[in-house]
Each structure stands twice: as structure tokens, then as C-alpha cells.
């Protein structure tokens, strides 16, 4: 990956809907060269996918919770079972297996506190092998970026 690829990736992270013509003008390359570079980056898996980022406040998902989970045991069976179950929970957008006092951190989006309580009571606490949970609620967003610095 050369400096032009890095510039191209930076531009695509800012706006992936830019046309190859718009990108070619910014990179001083031909449209074909930009197209070929993008295809190469996709083939190599550097560009994994293209998505639309939604405004969570406009789709009733403005309440964000970080839920720390501690399992009762750390056997491969318990970890695997928990991970399979949490993947199916639509409210959980991200799940991280972490070190420290807890085993997992879940990033959950719901409408409000009442919806989170409902999620906890009817879904999360029904999962097997959970020993304890600790929830932290977002007060405000200080920085949010999905773009990597290249």
C-alpha cells in the first residue's frame, strides 16, 4: 500500500459515495487508475464493506449503554455459548471479549431507559452463564469517528 492508496482510503472513509471521477481529480490520477486501485483494495480485504451510517436519534436508538458482563466460568464451552447467544441480540451492536474485571463489554442501543430495562429482563439476563452485569450509560458523545488515521 503506497501513499496514493492511503490518500484514497482517507477520501473513501470521509465519503464512500464519491465517484471515481471526483476521486481522480483529488488524487491527480485517471478514473481508470482510481477504479483499479479501489478494486485491488477490495480484493485484498483492506476495504471490507461499504455501509450507510444512520442518525440514531432519528430511528429511536438514542440511548447507548455499555454493559460489562462477567461469566460464571471461563471454559471454552461457556465462552462459545455466550458469544453465539449475544450475536443474535439485535440491540447489541458490538461485543468485545476483554481482559480485566469483566469478560465482555457490549455496546447496546435502545430507545430509552425503559427499553433497556425490558432488554435486560427479557433477553440479556436469560442468557446462560452470566454471573453479573454492570451497565454504564452514555451522557454525551465527545468524539466519534469510524475512520482510521493512515
CSV table of C-alpha atoms in Angstrom, one decimal:
chain,number,residue,atom,x,y,z
A,1,UNK,CA,0.0,0.0,0.0
A,2,UNK,CA,1.6,3.3,-1.1
A,3,UNK,CA,0.9,6.9,-0.2
A,4,UNK,CA,-1.7,7.2,-3.0
A,5,UNK,CA,-3.6,4.2,-1.6
A,6,UNK,CA,-3.6,5.8,1.8
A,7,UNK,CA,-4.9,9.1,0.4
A,8,UNK,CA,-7.6,7.2,-1.5
A,9,UNK,CA,-8.6,5.3,1.6
A,10,UNK,CA,-8.8,8.5,3.6
A,11,UNK,CA,-11.1,10.1,1.0
A,12,UNK,CA,-13.3,7.0,0.9
A,13,UNK,CA,-13.6,6.9,4.7
A,14,UNK,CA,-14.8,10.6,4.5
A,15,UNK,CA,-17.3,9.9,1.8
A,16,UNK,CA,-17.6,6.5,0.1
A,17,UNK,CA,-20.2,7.8,-2.3
A,18,UNK,CA,-17.7,10.0,-4.2
A,19,UNK,CA,-17.4,9.0,-7.8
A,20,UNK,CA,-14.2,7.7,-9.3
A,21,UNK,CA,-14.1,10.9,-11.3
A,22,UNK,CA,-14.2,13.1,-8.1
A,23,UNK,CA,-11.6,10.9,-6.5
A,24,UNK,CA,-9.4,11.0,-9.6
A,25,UNK,CA,-9.4,14.8,-9.5
A,26,UNK,CA,-8.3,14.9,-5.9
A,27,UNK,CA,-5.6,12.3,-6.4
A,28,UNK,CA,-4.4,13.6,-9.9
A,29,UNK,CA,-4.9,10.1,-11.4
A,30,UNK,CA,-7.0,8.8,-14.2
A,31,UNK,CA,-10.5,7.5,-13.5
A,32,UNK,CA,-9.3,4.0,-14.5
A,33,UNK,CA,-6.3,4.1,-12.2
A,34,UNK,CA,-8.6,5.1,-9.3
A,35,UNK,CA,-11.1,2.3,-10.2
A,36,UNK,CA,-8.3,-0.3,-10.4
A,37,UNK,CA,-6.8,0.8,-7.0
A,38,UNK,CA,-10.2,0.6,-5.3
A,39,UNK,CA,-10.8,-2.9,-6.8
A,40,UNK,CA,-7.4,-4.0,-5.6
A,41,UNK,CA,-8.1,-2.7,-2.1
A,42,UNK,CA,-11.4,-4.5,-2.1
A,43,UNK,CA,-9.8,-7.8,-3.3
A,44,UNK,CA,-7.1,-7.6,-0.6
A,45,UNK,CA,-9.8,-7.1,2.0
A,46,UNK,CA,-8.4,-3.7,3.1
A,47,UNK,CA,-11.9,-2.3,2.2
A,48,UNK,CA,-14.1,-4.7,3.9
A,49,UNK,CA,-17.5,-3.2,3.0
A,50,UNK,CA,-19.5,-0.1,2.4
A,51,UNK,CA,-22.3,1.0,4.8
A,52,UNK,CA,-24.7,3.8,5.5
A,53,UNK,CA,-24.3,5.4,8.9
A,54,UNK,CA,-27.7,6.2,10.4
A,55,UNK,CA,-28.6,9.0,12.8
A,56,UNK,CA,-29.6,7.0,15.9
A,57,UNK,CA,-31.7,9.9,17.2
A,58,UNK,CA,-34.0,9.7,14.2
A,59,UNK,CA,-34.6,5.9,14.5
A,60,UNK,CA,-35.4,5.7,18.2
A,61,UNK,CA,-32.0,4.3,19.2
A,62,UNK,CA,-30.6,7.3,21.0
A,63,UNK,CA,-30.0,5.5,24.4
A,64,UNK,CA,-26.5,4.0,24.4
A,65,UNK,CA,-25.3,1.6,27.1
A,66,UNK,CA,-22.0,-0.1,27.7
A,67,UNK,CA,-22.8,-3.3,29.6
A,68,UNK,CA,-20.0,-5.2,31.3
A,69,UNK,CA,-20.5,-8.9,31.6
A,70,UNK,CA,-18.8,-11.3,33.9
A,71,UNK,CA,-19.4,-15.0,33.2
A,72,UNK,CA,-19.6,-17.7,36.0
A,73,UNK,CA,-16.8,-19.7,34.4
A,74,UNK,CA,-14.2,-19.2,31.7
A,75,UNK,CA,-14.4,-22.5,29.9
A,76,UNK,CA,-14.3,-22.6,26.2
A,77,UNK,CA,-17.8,-24.1,26.2
A,78,UNK,CA,-19.2,-21.2,28.3
A,79,UNK,CA,-17.4,-18.5,26.2
A,80,UNK,CA,-18.6,-20.0,22.9
A,81,UNK,CA,-22.2,-20.5,24.1
A,82,UNK,CA,-22.3,-16.9,25.4
A,83,UNK,CA,-20.9,-15.5,22.1
A,84,UNK,CA,-23.3,-17.4,20.0
A,85,UNK,CA,-26.2,-16.1,22.0
A,86,UNK,CA,-25.2,-12.5,22.2
A,87,UNK,CA,-24.6,-12.4,18.4
A,88,UNK,CA,-28.4,-12.9,18.0
A,89,UNK,CA,-29.4,-9.9,20.1
A,90,UNK,CA,-30.3,-7.1,17.7
A,91,UNK,CA,-29.9,-4.4,20.4
A,92,UNK,CA,-26.2,-5.3,20.7
A,93,UNK,CA,-24.2,-3.6,18.0
A,94,UNK,CA,-20.8,-4.5,19.3
A,95,UNK,CA,-19.4,-7.1,21.7
A,96,UNK,CA,-15.8,-7.2,22.9
A,97,UNK,CA,-14.1,-10.0,24.8
A,98,UNK,CA,-11.8,-8.1,27.2
A,99,UNK,CA,-9.3,-8.6,29.9
A,100,UNK,CA,-9.7,-7.2,33.4
A,101,UNK,CA,-12.6,-7.3,35.9
A,102,UNK,CA,-15.1,-8.3,33.3
A,103,UNK,CA,-15.1,-10.8,30.4
A,104,UNK,CA,-17.2,-8.9,27.8
A,105,UNK,CA,-18.3,-5.3,27.0
A,106,UNK,CA,-21.5,-4.9,25.0
A,107,UNK,CA,-22.4,-1.8,23.2
A,108,UNK,CA,-26.2,-1.6,23.2
A,109,UNK,CA,-28.5,0.9,21.5
A,110,UNK,CA,-32.2,1.2,22.5
A,111,UNK,CA,-34.9,3.9,22.6
A,112,UNK,CA,-34.7,4.8,26.3
A,113,UNK,CA,-34.2,3.5,29.9
A,114,UNK,CA,-37.5,1.6,29.8
A,115,UNK,CA,-36.5,-0.2,26.6
A,116,UNK,CA,-33.1,-1.0,28.2
A,117,UNK,CA,-34.8,-2.5,31.3
A,118,UNK,CA,-37.1,-4.6,29.0
A,119,UNK,CA,-34.0,-5.8,27.1
A,120,UNK,CA,-32.2,-6.7,30.3
A,121,UNK,CA,-35.2,-8.5,31.8
A,122,UNK,CA,-36.4,-10.4,28.7
A,123,UNK,CA,-33.2,-11.0,26.8
A,124,UNK,CA,-29.9,-10.4,28.4
A,125,UNK,CA,-30.5,-12.0,31.8
A,126,UNK,CA,-31.9,-15.1,30.1
A,127,UNK,CA,-28.5,-15.9,28.6
A,128,UNK,CA,-26.8,-18.8,30.2
A,129,UNK,CA,-23.5,-18.5,32.2
A,130,UNK,CA,-23.8,-14.8,33.1
A,131,UNK,CA,-22.6,-14.2,36.6
A,132,UNK,CA,-23.0,-10.4,36.8
A,133,UNK,CA,-23.6,-7.3,34.8
A,134,UNK,CA,-22.6,-3.7,35.2
A,135,UNK,CA,-24.2,-1.0,33.0
A,136,UNK,CA,-22.8,2.4,32.1
A,137,UNK,CA,-25.0,4.9,30.3
A,138,UNK,CA,-23.7,7.5,27.8
A,139,UNK,CA,-24.3,11.1,28.9
A,140,UNK,CA,-22.8,12.7,25.8
A,141,UNK,CA,-20.6,11.9,22.8
A,142,UNK,CA,-17.3,13.7,22.9
A,143,UNK,CA,-15.7,12.1,19.9
A,144,UNK,CA,-17.0,9.6,17.3
A,145,UNK,CA,-15.1,8.5,14.3
A,146,UNK,CA,-15.0,5.3,12.3
A,147,UNK,CA,-12.1,6.4,10.1
A,148,UNK,CA,-8.6,5.1,10.8
A,149,UNK,CA,-5.7,7.5,10.5
A,150,UNK,CA,-3.4,6.3,7.8
